[in-house]
Amino acid sequence: MTSTHSAAAPPQTTVKVADKDVRRIANAAFVGTALEWYDYYLFGTASALVFSRLFFSSLDPTAGVLASLATFGVGFAARPIGAFIFGVLGDRIGRRPTLIMTIVLIGVATGLIGLLPTYAVAGLWAPALLVIVRLLQGLAVGGEWGGATTMAIEHAPAKKRARYAALVQIGSPVGTLLSSGAFALVLLLPSATFDAWGWRIPFLLAFPMLLIALFIRLKVEESPVFEELLKSDQREKVPALKVFTKAGGRLLVAVAAAFLGVGGFYVMNTFVVSYVANNLGLDKQIAVNATLVAAVVQIVVIVLFGRIAEKIGPGRVTMIGGLATAVAAWPLFWLIDTRSPLAITLAVAIGIALLTVTYAVTGALLTELFPAQLRYSGVSLGYNIAGALSGFLPLIAAGVISATGATTATPAVVILVIISLITAVGGFIGEKLRVKDDTAVESA
């Protein structure tokens, strides 16, 4: 028997959870998400700095950079597929077993990149294998974040959802710190040593990190909300399909609300790293160091606006962050085009801080757009469709600059403004659509 509840009329459940248990669940979700984003950001940095030379060396330098960024984007194309597959599993067999599957696949896929042969060794097999592993990464990420956020939210008291959802989001800057820090260290090696084997070290570190994350995640209990769904037999047969047929409008709002937090980051991170190194001709370490500073700022912003969202609503916070980023887009890239290391660092830190205002509350907003029986699927699809749409933004920006011979980053400015305004609209509508009482979770 399947549920006939619509997205606007979710089943009512009442669950009591101790605050210490909620924190433990949120921490477990954070650890898994940190590994997820370590792996994903690592690939983005390597796409800008390494892969164009070692895996696409038969192409001219510009074409190599574009091919490398295209490979980076391929992972995003796979994310909605992963969201569909793991969303069905998460809403049918449970949040916990699905999250264990996704974290294992992410860690193994990332570690394997550190073992791949380069073009000089394997010819065309090298980029082909890189694309395959990237696709596996994308599939796994498609189900990881949505599940981790759903798990944290479904254990949290209703009035504290935003802060626990924000804790999951801290995995993003921590993943950035770990990946950028790992690359910053190996970049200290001589260029020949870095190209020979140094670049592999950050990827190989994914294996021991996976063991730690898996150990922590195996101790996590199933979501009490999902257990209630099991008892009442209110699960959908194909929940991800039901999202499209019964909650399509909410899905569009979710995609819009998540657009800036995902796409904006890759404009201000992956594109800027590539732009600084390849277009401005500056030391690539400048951009990498800038992302480290930005990641620290990001943590503060996430904690702050997670709390603010509890007072004014995550939709309003999303709208404010989108409008602020749109206004700041041109000044930020003007600073980058000055070629000053200090100005570049300031621009990246401010830009990522502004878009993080929306990212901090993405989990809280998206989980309140869908009822429990569709939540894993709805959150995962909304977030990862946004990821698929935005994953090629660094490639588009770099391609337009190359094709037009532009001497500034104007294409990136236009892209950032557009996605910022889309997210502002998504936040405005999302605040009106929030389902605030679908699960009455109380502190014990």
Tab-separated table of C-alpha atoms in Angstrom:
chain	number	residue	atom	x	y	z
A	1	MET	CA	0.000	0.000	0.000
A	2	THR	CA	1.355	3.440	-0.926
A	3	SER	CA	0.531	6.812	0.488
A	4	THR	CA	-1.885	9.140	-1.291
A	5	HIS	CA	-0.736	12.218	0.612
A	6	SER	CA	0.216	15.185	-1.547
A	7	ALA	CA	3.293	17.292	-0.994
A	8	ALA	CA	1.172	19.859	0.777
A	9	ALA	CA	-0.411	17.369	3.138
A	10	PRO	CA	2.321	15.189	4.613
A	11	PRO	CA	1.738	12.526	7.237
A	12	GLN	CA	1.957	13.619	10.847
A	13	THR	CA	4.470	11.957	13.131
A	14	THR	CA	5.645	12.807	16.615
A	15	VAL	CA	9.123	11.729	17.668
A	16	LYS	CA	11.152	12.578	20.757
A	17	VAL	CA	14.896	12.745	20.356
A	18	ALA	CA	17.510	13.780	22.915
A	19	ASP	CA	19.599	16.816	21.969
A	20	LYS	CA	22.827	14.859	22.446
A	21	ASP	CA	21.581	12.224	19.971
A	22	VAL	CA	20.647	14.914	17.469
A	23	ARG	CA	24.147	16.385	17.702
A	24	ARG	CA	25.678	12.951	17.219
A	25	ILE	CA	23.582	12.323	14.107
A	26	ALA	CA	24.386	15.778	12.727
A	27	ASN	CA	28.097	15.246	13.359
A	28	ALA	CA	27.973	11.930	11.515
A	29	ALA	CA	26.231	13.621	8.606
A	30	PHE	CA	28.856	16.379	8.686
A	31	VAL	CA	31.763	13.909	8.554
A	32	GLY	CA	30.329	12.147	5.539
A	33	THR	CA	29.572	15.428	3.797
A	34	ALA	CA	33.077	16.721	4.504
A	35	LEU	CA	34.532	13.660	2.771
A	36	GLU	CA	32.054	14.104	-0.073
A	37	TRP	CA	33.128	17.682	-0.709
A	38	TYR	CA	36.794	16.954	-0.120
A	39	ASP	CA	36.556	14.503	-2.996
A	40	TYR	CA	34.526	16.785	-5.229
A	41	TYR	CA	36.524	19.964	-4.640
A	42	LEU	CA	39.736	18.028	-5.054
A	43	PHE	CA	38.652	17.080	-8.547
A	44	GLY	CA	37.714	20.679	-9.302
A	45	THR	CA	41.115	21.992	-8.244
A	46	ALA	CA	42.915	19.253	-10.146
A	47	SER	CA	40.815	20.014	-13.236
A	48	ALA	CA	42.071	23.575	-13.197
A	49	LEU	CA	45.711	22.795	-12.361
A	50	VAL	CA	46.683	19.238	-13.331
A	51	PHE	CA	44.417	17.215	-15.576
A	52	SER	CA	44.757	19.466	-18.629
A	53	ARG	CA	48.481	18.677	-18.777
A	54	LEU	CA	48.565	15.038	-17.687
A	55	PHE	CA	45.353	13.576	-19.108
A	56	PHE	CA	44.723	15.797	-22.138
A	57	SER	CA	48.314	16.492	-23.177
A	58	SER	CA	47.615	15.778	-26.866
A	59	LEU	CA	45.592	18.999	-27.039
A	60	ASP	CA	46.863	22.575	-27.143
A	61	PRO	CA	46.929	24.299	-23.726
A	62	THR	CA	43.598	26.124	-24.094
A	63	ALA	CA	41.785	23.069	-25.446
A	64	GLY	CA	43.320	20.995	-22.657
A	65	VAL	CA	41.944	23.333	-20.004
A	66	LEU	CA	38.491	23.255	-21.602
A	67	ALA	CA	38.539	19.444	-21.862
A	68	SER	CA	39.607	19.197	-18.236
A	69	LEU	CA	36.795	21.493	-17.087
A	70	ALA	CA	34.348	19.524	-19.246
A	71	THR	CA	35.386	16.346	-17.419
A	72	PHE	CA	34.731	18.186	-14.162
A	73	GLY	CA	31.250	19.030	-15.440
A	74	VAL	CA	30.517	15.417	-16.408
A	75	GLY	CA	30.231	14.511	-12.740
A	76	PHE	CA	27.435	17.029	-12.361
A	77	ALA	CA	25.529	15.500	-15.255
A	78	ALA	CA	25.523	12.182	-13.370
A	79	ARG	CA	24.271	13.705	-10.119
A	80	PRO	CA	20.521	13.811	-10.945
A	81	ILE	CA	20.716	10.146	-11.964
A	82	GLY	CA	22.352	9.349	-8.639
A	83	ALA	CA	19.729	11.475	-6.881
A	84	PHE	CA	16.966	9.441	-8.524
A	85	ILE	CA	18.541	6.061	-7.737
A	86	PHE	CA	19.623	6.774	-4.175
A	87	GLY	CA	16.508	8.854	-3.534
A	88	VAL	CA	14.377	5.798	-4.258
A	89	LEU	CA	16.571	3.688	-1.973
A	90	GLY	CA	16.575	6.315	0.784
A	91	ASP	CA	12.793	6.664	0.750
A	92	ARG	CA	12.193	2.915	0.393
A	93	ILE	CA	14.826	0.971	2.356
A	94	GLY	CA	16.002	3.737	4.684
A	95	ARG	CA	18.249	6.772	5.059
A	96	ARG	CA	20.997	4.932	6.962
A	97	PRO	CA	21.853	2.054	4.557
A	98	THR	CA	21.670	4.373	1.574
A	99	LEU	CA	24.093	6.846	3.133
A	100	ILE	CA	26.550	4.028	3.827
A	101	MET	CA	26.440	3.040	0.155
A	102	THR	CA	27.006	6.573	-1.104
A	103	ILE	CA	29.966	7.338	1.152
A	104	VAL	CA	31.736	4.101	0.184
A	105	LEU	CA	31.277	4.802	-3.525
A	106	ILE	CA	32.531	8.380	-3.174
A	107	GLY	CA	35.645	7.419	-1.217
A	108	VAL	CA	36.602	4.514	-3.479
A	109	ALA	CA	36.063	6.493	-6.691
A	110	THR	CA	38.207	9.375	-5.454
A	111	GLY	CA	41.008	7.132	-4.237
A	112	LEU	CA	41.087	5.376	-7.618
A	113	ILE	CA	41.834	8.688	-9.358
A	114	GLY	CA	45.157	8.706	-7.534
A	115	LEU	CA	45.963	5.360	-9.158
A	116	LEU	CA	45.009	6.200	-12.754
A	117	PRO	CA	47.660	6.178	-15.505
A	118	THR	CA	48.310	9.461	-17.323
A	119	TYR	CA	48.066	10.088	-21.069
A	120	ALA	CA	51.809	9.539	-21.452
A	121	VAL	CA	51.383	5.995	-20.093
A	122	ALA	CA	47.974	4.856	-21.342
A	123	GLY	CA	47.103	7.184	-24.207
A	124	LEU	CA	43.378	7.708	-24.747
A	125	TRP	CA	42.562	5.225	-21.986
A	126	ALA	CA	43.758	7.800	-19.454
A	127	PRO	CA	41.061	10.468	-20.083
A	128	ALA	CA	38.457	7.725	-20.657
A	129	LEU	CA	39.127	6.168	-17.241
A	130	LEU	CA	39.121	9.615	-15.649
A	131	VAL	CA	35.665	10.313	-17.083
A	132	ILE	CA	34.343	6.921	-15.878
A	133	VAL	CA	35.564	7.470	-12.321
A	134	ARG	CA	34.186	10.992	-12.392
A	135	LEU	CA	30.783	9.614	-13.381
A	136	LEU	CA	30.873	7.231	-10.414
A	137	GLN	CA	31.712	10.168	-8.164
A	138	GLY	CA	28.773	12.107	-9.550
A	139	LEU	CA	26.327	9.242	-9.043
A	140	ALA	CA	27.346	8.864	-5.398
A	141	VAL	CA	27.275	12.592	-4.636
A	142	GLY	CA	23.787	12.658	-6.134
A	143	GLY	CA	22.544	10.671	-3.166
A	144	GLU	CA	24.905	11.762	-0.391
A	145	TRP	CA	24.091	15.365	0.466
A	146	GLY	CA	20.328	14.986	0.254
A	147	GLY	CA	20.427	11.943	2.489
A	148	ALA	CA	22.773	13.490	5.036
A	149	THR	CA	20.638	16.619	5.266
A	150	THR	CA	17.422	14.608	5.505
A	151	MET	CA	18.884	12.464	8.278
A	152	ALA	CA	19.990	15.507	10.299
A	153	ILE	CA	16.683	17.319	9.859
A	154	GLU	CA	14.558	14.294	10.729
A	155	HIS	CA	16.346	13.883	14.047
A	156	ALA	CA	16.140	17.581	14.927
A	157	PRO	CA	13.471	19.462	16.892
A	158	ALA	CA	11.363	21.603	14.545
A	159	LYS	CA	12.636	24.891	16.004
A	160	LYS	CA	16.280	23.845	15.649
A	161	ARG	CA	16.233	22.413	12.145
A	162	ALA	CA	18.156	25.251	10.533
A	163	ARG	CA	21.132	25.019	12.886
A	164	TYR	CA	21.502	21.257	12.412
A	165	ALA	CA	21.082	21.574	8.662
A	166	ALA	CA	23.790	24.249	8.765
A	167	LEU	CA	26.098	21.869	10.617
A	168	VAL	CA	25.883	19.507	7.637
A	169	GLN	CA	26.757	22.439	5.361
A	170	ILE	CA	29.978	23.058	7.289
A	171	GLY	CA	31.203	19.898	5.601
A	172	SER	CA	31.599	22.004	2.457
A	173	PRO	CA	34.203	24.505	3.722
A	174	VAL	CA	35.928	21.787	5.749
A	175	GLY	CA	36.151	19.722	2.571
A	176	THR	CA	37.547	22.775	0.798
A	177	LEU	CA	40.128	23.337	3.526
A	178	LEU	CA	41.227	19.718	3.368
A	179	SER	CA	41.399	19.552	-0.428
A	180	SER	CA	42.948	22.991	-0.976
A	181	GLY	CA	45.299	22.401	1.943
A	182	ALA	CA	46.383	19.066	0.505
A	183	PHE	CA	47.033	20.651	-2.875
A	184	ALA	CA	48.772	23.649	-1.321
A	185	LEU	CA	51.233	21.263	0.344
A	186	VAL	CA	51.985	19.134	-2.706
A	187	LEU	CA	52.373	22.276	-4.823
A	188	LEU	CA	55.437	23.029	-2.705
A	189	LEU	CA	57.139	20.097	-4.431
A	190	PRO	CA	59.283	20.766	-7.521
A	191	SER	CA	57.135	20.940	-10.664
A	192	ALA	CA	58.557	17.710	-12.097
A	193	THR	CA	57.915	15.844	-8.846
A	194	PHE	CA	54.415	17.277	-8.579
A	195	ASP	CA	53.553	16.121	-12.096
A	196	ALA	CA	55.205	12.729	-11.605
A	197	TRP	CA	53.448	11.664	-8.394
A	198	GLY	CA	52.817	14.566	-6.026
A	199	TRP	CA	49.336	15.348	-7.384
A	200	ARG	CA	48.230	11.788	-6.565
A	201	ILE	CA	48.706	12.104	-2.802
A	202	PRO	CA	45.540	14.165	-2.071
A	203	PHE	CA	43.422	11.630	-3.965
A	204	LEU	CA	44.978	8.610	-2.241
A	205	LEU	CA	44.227	10.200	1.141
A	206	ALA	CA	40.557	9.564	0.385
A	207	PHE	CA	41.036	5.892	1.338
A	208	PRO	CA	41.952	6.433	5.033
A	209	MET	CA	39.414	9.272	5.256
A	210	LEU	CA	36.744	6.881	4.001
A	211	LEU	CA	37.531	4.410	6.774
A	212	ILE	CA	37.080	7.122	9.408
A	213	ALA	CA	33.828	8.382	7.891
A	214	LEU	CA	32.466	4.862	7.510
A	215	PHE	CA	33.302	3.995	11.130
A	216	ILE	CA	31.369	7.029	12.345
A	217	ARG	CA	28.438	6.562	9.993
A	218	LEU	CA	27.951	2.890	10.889
A	219	LYS	CA	27.092	3.996	14.434
A	220	VAL	CA	24.234	6.211	13.248
A	221	GLU	CA	20.692	5.070	13.954
A	222	GLU	CA	17.939	5.186	11.364
A	223	SER	CA	15.829	8.328	11.107
A	224	PRO	CA	12.880	8.194	13.529
A	225	VAL	CA	10.697	9.798	10.864
A	226	PHE	CA	11.494	6.987	8.422
A	227	GLU	CA	10.769	4.418	11.115
A	228	GLU	CA	7.340	5.999	11.532
A	229	LEU	CA	6.786	5.708	7.784
A	230	LEU	CA	7.636	2.010	7.990
A	231	LYS	CA	5.182	1.438	10.832
A	232	SER	CA	2.349	3.214	9.022
A	233	ASP	CA	3.341	1.767	5.611
A	234	GLN	CA	3.238	5.181	3.962
A	235	ARG	CA	6.204	4.718	1.637
A	236	GLU	CA	5.838	5.380	-2.075
A	237	LYS	CA	6.766	2.660	-4.576
A	238	VAL	CA	8.867	5.023	-6.716
A	239	PRO	CA	9.157	8.207	-4.641
A	240	ALA	CA	11.517	9.979	-7.028
A	241	LEU	CA	8.971	9.610	-9.837
A	242	LYS	CA	6.234	10.895	-7.528
A	243	VAL	CA	8.288	14.041	-6.943
A	244	PHE	CA	8.017	14.865	-10.643
A	245	THR	CA	4.322	14.005	-10.966
A	246	LYS	CA	2.953	15.332	-7.660
A	247	ALA	CA	5.492	17.902	-6.444
A	248	GLY	CA	6.940	19.296	-9.682
A	249	GLY	CA	6.411	22.918	-8.681
A	250	ARG	CA	8.190	22.418	-5.389
A	251	LEU	CA	11.021	20.691	-7.227
A	252	LEU	CA	11.499	23.727	-9.471
A	253	VAL	CA	11.608	25.979	-6.411
A	254	ALA	CA	14.168	23.670	-4.801
A	255	VAL	CA	16.373	23.794	-7.908
A	256	ALA	CA	16.202	27.587	-8.019
A	257	ALA	CA	16.912	27.973	-4.296
A	258	ALA	CA	19.961	25.689	-4.473
A	259	PHE	CA	21.371	27.142	-7.720
A	260	LEU	CA	23.632	29.832	-6.268
A	261	GLY	CA	24.990	27.752	-3.403
A	262	VAL	CA	26.229	25.141	-5.879
A	263	GLY	CA	26.864	27.017	-9.117
A	264	GLY	CA	28.116	30.218	-7.557
A	265	PHE	CA	30.712	28.325	-5.600
A	266	TYR	CA	32.153	26.736	-8.712
A	267	VAL	CA	32.294	30.114	-10.438
A	268	MET	CA	34.144	31.682	-7.492
A	269	ASN	CA	36.310	28.611	-6.861
A	270	THR	CA	36.962	26.338	-9.874
A	271	PHE	CA	36.631	29.041	-12.528
A	272	VAL	CA	38.630	31.620	-10.583
A	273	VAL	CA	41.469	29.145	-9.925
A	274	SER	CA	41.633	28.378	-13.656
A	275	TYR	CA	41.229	32.035	-14.656
A	276	VAL	CA	43.967	33.298	-12.353
A	277	ALA	CA	46.445	30.640	-13.461
A	278	ASN	CA	45.647	30.399	-17.173
A	279	ASN	CA	44.243	33.800	-18.176
A	280	LEU	CA	45.969	36.209	-15.817
A	281	GLY	CA	49.207	34.193	-15.870
A	282	LEU	CA	49.676	34.405	-12.109
A	283	ASP	CA	51.039	31.787	-9.751
A	284	LYS	CA	48.309	29.172	-9.234
A	285	GLN	CA	49.151	29.121	-5.528
A	286	ILE	CA	47.541	32.575	-5.176
A	287	ALA	CA	44.100	31.282	-6.096
A	288	VAL	CA	44.471	28.087	-4.071
A	289	ASN	CA	45.437	30.094	-0.983
A	290	ALA	CA	42.465	32.395	-1.566
A	291	THR	CA	40.084	29.428	-1.402
A	292	LEU	CA	41.608	28.446	1.941
A	293	VAL	CA	40.892	31.888	3.398
A	294	ALA	CA	37.384	31.788	1.928
A	295	ALA	CA	36.703	28.400	3.503
A	296	VAL	CA	37.448	29.734	6.982
A	297	VAL	CA	35.105	32.675	6.398
A	298	GLN	CA	32.521	30.241	5.062
A	299	ILE	CA	32.351	28.339	8.346
A	300	VAL	CA	31.515	31.519	10.264
A	301	VAL	CA	28.829	32.513	7.742
A	302	ILE	CA	27.191	29.070	7.856
A	303	VAL	CA	26.937	29.028	11.655
A	304	LEU	CA	25.658	32.617	11.803
A	305	PHE	CA	22.991	32.352	9.128
A	306	GLY	CA	21.868	28.918	10.300
A	307	ARG	CA	20.784	30.659	13.500
A	308	ILE	CA	19.346	33.685	11.684
A	309	ALA	CA	17.220	31.362	9.541
A	310	GLU	CA	15.531	30.068	12.687
A	311	LYS	CA	14.284	33.590	13.360
A	312	ILE	CA	13.330	34.914	9.904
A	313	GLY	CA	13.028	31.730	7.830
A	314	PRO	CA	15.466	30.021	5.415
A	315	GLY	CA	13.611	31.322	2.357
A	316	ARG	CA	14.144	34.949	3.364
A	317	VAL	CA	17.816	34.289	4.084
A	318	THR	CA	18.146	32.696	0.640
A	319	MET	CA	16.597	35.736	-1.007
A	320	ILE	CA	18.884	38.136	0.862
A	321	GLY	CA	21.990	36.154	-0.069
A	322	GLY	CA	20.994	35.965	-3.730
A	323	LEU	CA	20.388	39.701	-4.047
A	324	ALA	CA	23.601	40.583	-2.197
A	325	THR	CA	25.700	38.319	-4.448
A	326	ALA	CA	24.131	39.780	-7.599
A	327	VAL	CA	25.005	43.317	-6.489
A	328	ALA	CA	28.582	42.359	-5.596
A	329	ALA	CA	29.387	40.278	-8.724
A	330	TRP	CA	30.999	42.974	-10.872
A	331	PRO	CA	33.095	44.594	-8.084
A	332	LEU	CA	34.396	41.146	-7.096
A	333	PHE	CA	35.710	40.297	-10.558
A	334	TRP	CA	37.065	43.818	-10.969
A	335	LEU	CA	39.217	43.087	-7.914
A	336	ILE	CA	40.356	39.797	-9.436
A	337	ASP	CA	41.310	41.505	-12.710
A	338	THR	CA	43.617	43.883	-10.827
A	339	ARG	CA	46.025	40.890	-10.557
A	340	SER	CA	46.818	41.850	-6.975
A	341	PRO	CA	47.164	38.735	-4.774
A	342	LEU	CA	45.572	40.604	-1.864
A	343	ALA	CA	42.674	41.810	-4.018
A	344	ILE	CA	42.138	38.309	-5.432
A	345	THR	CA	42.064	36.810	-1.955
A	346	LEU	CA	39.642	39.482	-0.757
A	347	ALA	CA	37.365	38.989	-3.776
A	348	VAL	CA	37.232	35.206	-3.435
A	349	ALA	CA	36.611	35.406	0.321
A	350	ILE	CA	33.824	37.991	0.007
A	351	GLY	CA	32.247	36.300	-3.005
A	352	ILE	CA	32.129	32.875	-1.391
A	353	ALA	CA	30.926	34.390	1.895
A	354	LEU	CA	27.977	36.058	0.146
A	355	LEU	CA	26.837	32.998	-1.767
A	356	THR	CA	27.307	30.928	1.384
A	357	VAL	CA	24.505	32.939	2.987
A	358	THR	CA	22.155	30.988	0.703
A	359	TYR	CA	24.110	27.729	0.970
A	360	ALA	CA	23.951	27.823	4.773
A	361	VAL	CA	20.174	27.405	4.711
A	362	THR	CA	19.715	25.308	1.562
A	363	GLY	CA	19.249	22.123	3.580
A	364	ALA	CA	16.723	23.693	5.934
A	365	LEU	CA	14.690	25.152	3.065
A	366	LEU	CA	14.709	22.134	0.756
A	367	THR	CA	13.759	19.613	3.434
A	368	GLU	CA	10.720	21.721	4.325
A	369	LEU	CA	9.517	21.727	0.722
A	370	PHE	CA	8.790	17.983	0.684
A	371	PRO	CA	6.839	15.554	2.907
A	372	ALA	CA	8.638	12.726	4.661
A	373	GLN	CA	7.740	10.008	2.141
A	374	LEU	CA	9.249	12.045	-0.715
A	375	ARG	CA	11.932	13.934	1.189
A	376	TYR	CA	15.147	12.039	0.387
A	377	SER	CA	14.195	11.998	-3.310
A	378	GLY	CA	12.908	15.579	-3.447
A	379	VAL	CA	15.862	17.131	-1.644
A	380	SER	CA	18.403	15.093	-3.609
A	381	LEU	CA	16.793	15.809	-6.975
A	382	GLY	CA	16.369	19.524	-6.331
A	383	TYR	CA	19.918	20.000	-5.153
A	384	ASN	CA	21.527	17.846	-7.821
A	385	ILE	CA	19.535	19.125	-10.760
A	386	ALA	CA	20.853	22.515	-9.698
A	387	GLY	CA	24.306	20.912	-9.608
A	388	ALA	CA	23.885	19.449	-13.097
A	389	LEU	CA	22.808	22.803	-14.493
A	390	SER	CA	25.664	24.635	-12.825
A	391	GLY	CA	28.465	22.082	-13.191
A	392	PHE	CA	29.389	23.327	-16.635
A	393	LEU	CA	29.420	27.010	-15.653
A	394	PRO	CA	33.239	27.150	-15.274
A	395	LEU	CA	33.538	25.599	-18.745
A	396	ILE	CA	31.017	28.041	-20.232
A	397	ALA	CA	32.741	31.062	-18.693
A	398	ALA	CA	36.193	29.888	-19.824
A	399	GLY	CA	34.870	28.976	-23.281
A	400	VAL	CA	33.256	32.378	-23.854
A	401	ILE	CA	36.416	34.173	-22.763
A	402	SER	CA	38.492	31.999	-25.120
A	403	ALA	CA	36.107	32.396	-28.062
A	404	THR	CA	35.710	36.162	-27.726
A	405	GLY	CA	39.266	36.937	-26.705
A	406	ALA	CA	37.930	38.808	-23.684
A	407	THR	CA	40.584	40.344	-21.468
A	408	THR	CA	38.328	40.475	-18.414
A	409	ALA	CA	36.046	38.005	-16.624
A	410	THR	CA	32.824	39.697	-17.765
A	411	PRO	CA	31.193	36.375	-18.849
A	412	ALA	CA	31.656	35.046	-15.307
A	413	VAL	CA	30.078	38.222	-13.888
A	414	VAL	CA	26.993	37.788	-16.075
A	415	ILE	CA	26.672	34.131	-15.082
A	416	LEU	CA	26.997	34.928	-11.383
A	417	VAL	CA	24.357	37.674	-11.556
A	418	ILE	CA	21.864	35.428	-13.368
A	419	ILE	CA	22.141	32.489	-10.978
A	420	SER	CA	22.043	34.845	-7.984
A	421	LEU	CA	18.740	36.344	-9.103
A	422	ILE	CA	17.278	32.910	-9.851
A	423	THR	CA	18.124	31.821	-6.308
A	424	ALA	CA	16.661	35.006	-4.825
A	425	VAL	CA	13.351	34.218	-6.546
A	426	GLY	CA	13.556	30.603	-5.378
A	427	GLY	CA	14.039	31.754	-1.784
A	428	PHE	CA	11.101	34.155	-1.982
A	429	ILE	CA	8.714	31.478	-3.283
A	430	GLY	CA	10.206	28.731	-1.120
A	431	GLU	CA	9.489	30.626	2.081
A	432	LYS	CA	5.803	30.673	1.179
A	433	LEU	CA	5.733	26.942	0.367
A	434	ARG	CA	7.516	25.641	3.457
A	435	VAL	CA	5.882	22.701	5.232
A	436	LYS	CA	6.674	23.523	8.851
A	437	ASP	CA	4.749	20.833	10.695
A	438	ASP	CA	5.227	17.657	8.681
A	439	THR	CA	7.182	16.038	11.507
A	440	ALA	CA	6.666	17.076	15.088
A	441	VAL	CA	10.089	16.197	16.404
A	442	GLU	CA	10.623	17.214	20.018
A	443	SER	CA	13.623	17.302	22.300
A	444	ALA	CA	13.503	14.615	24.949
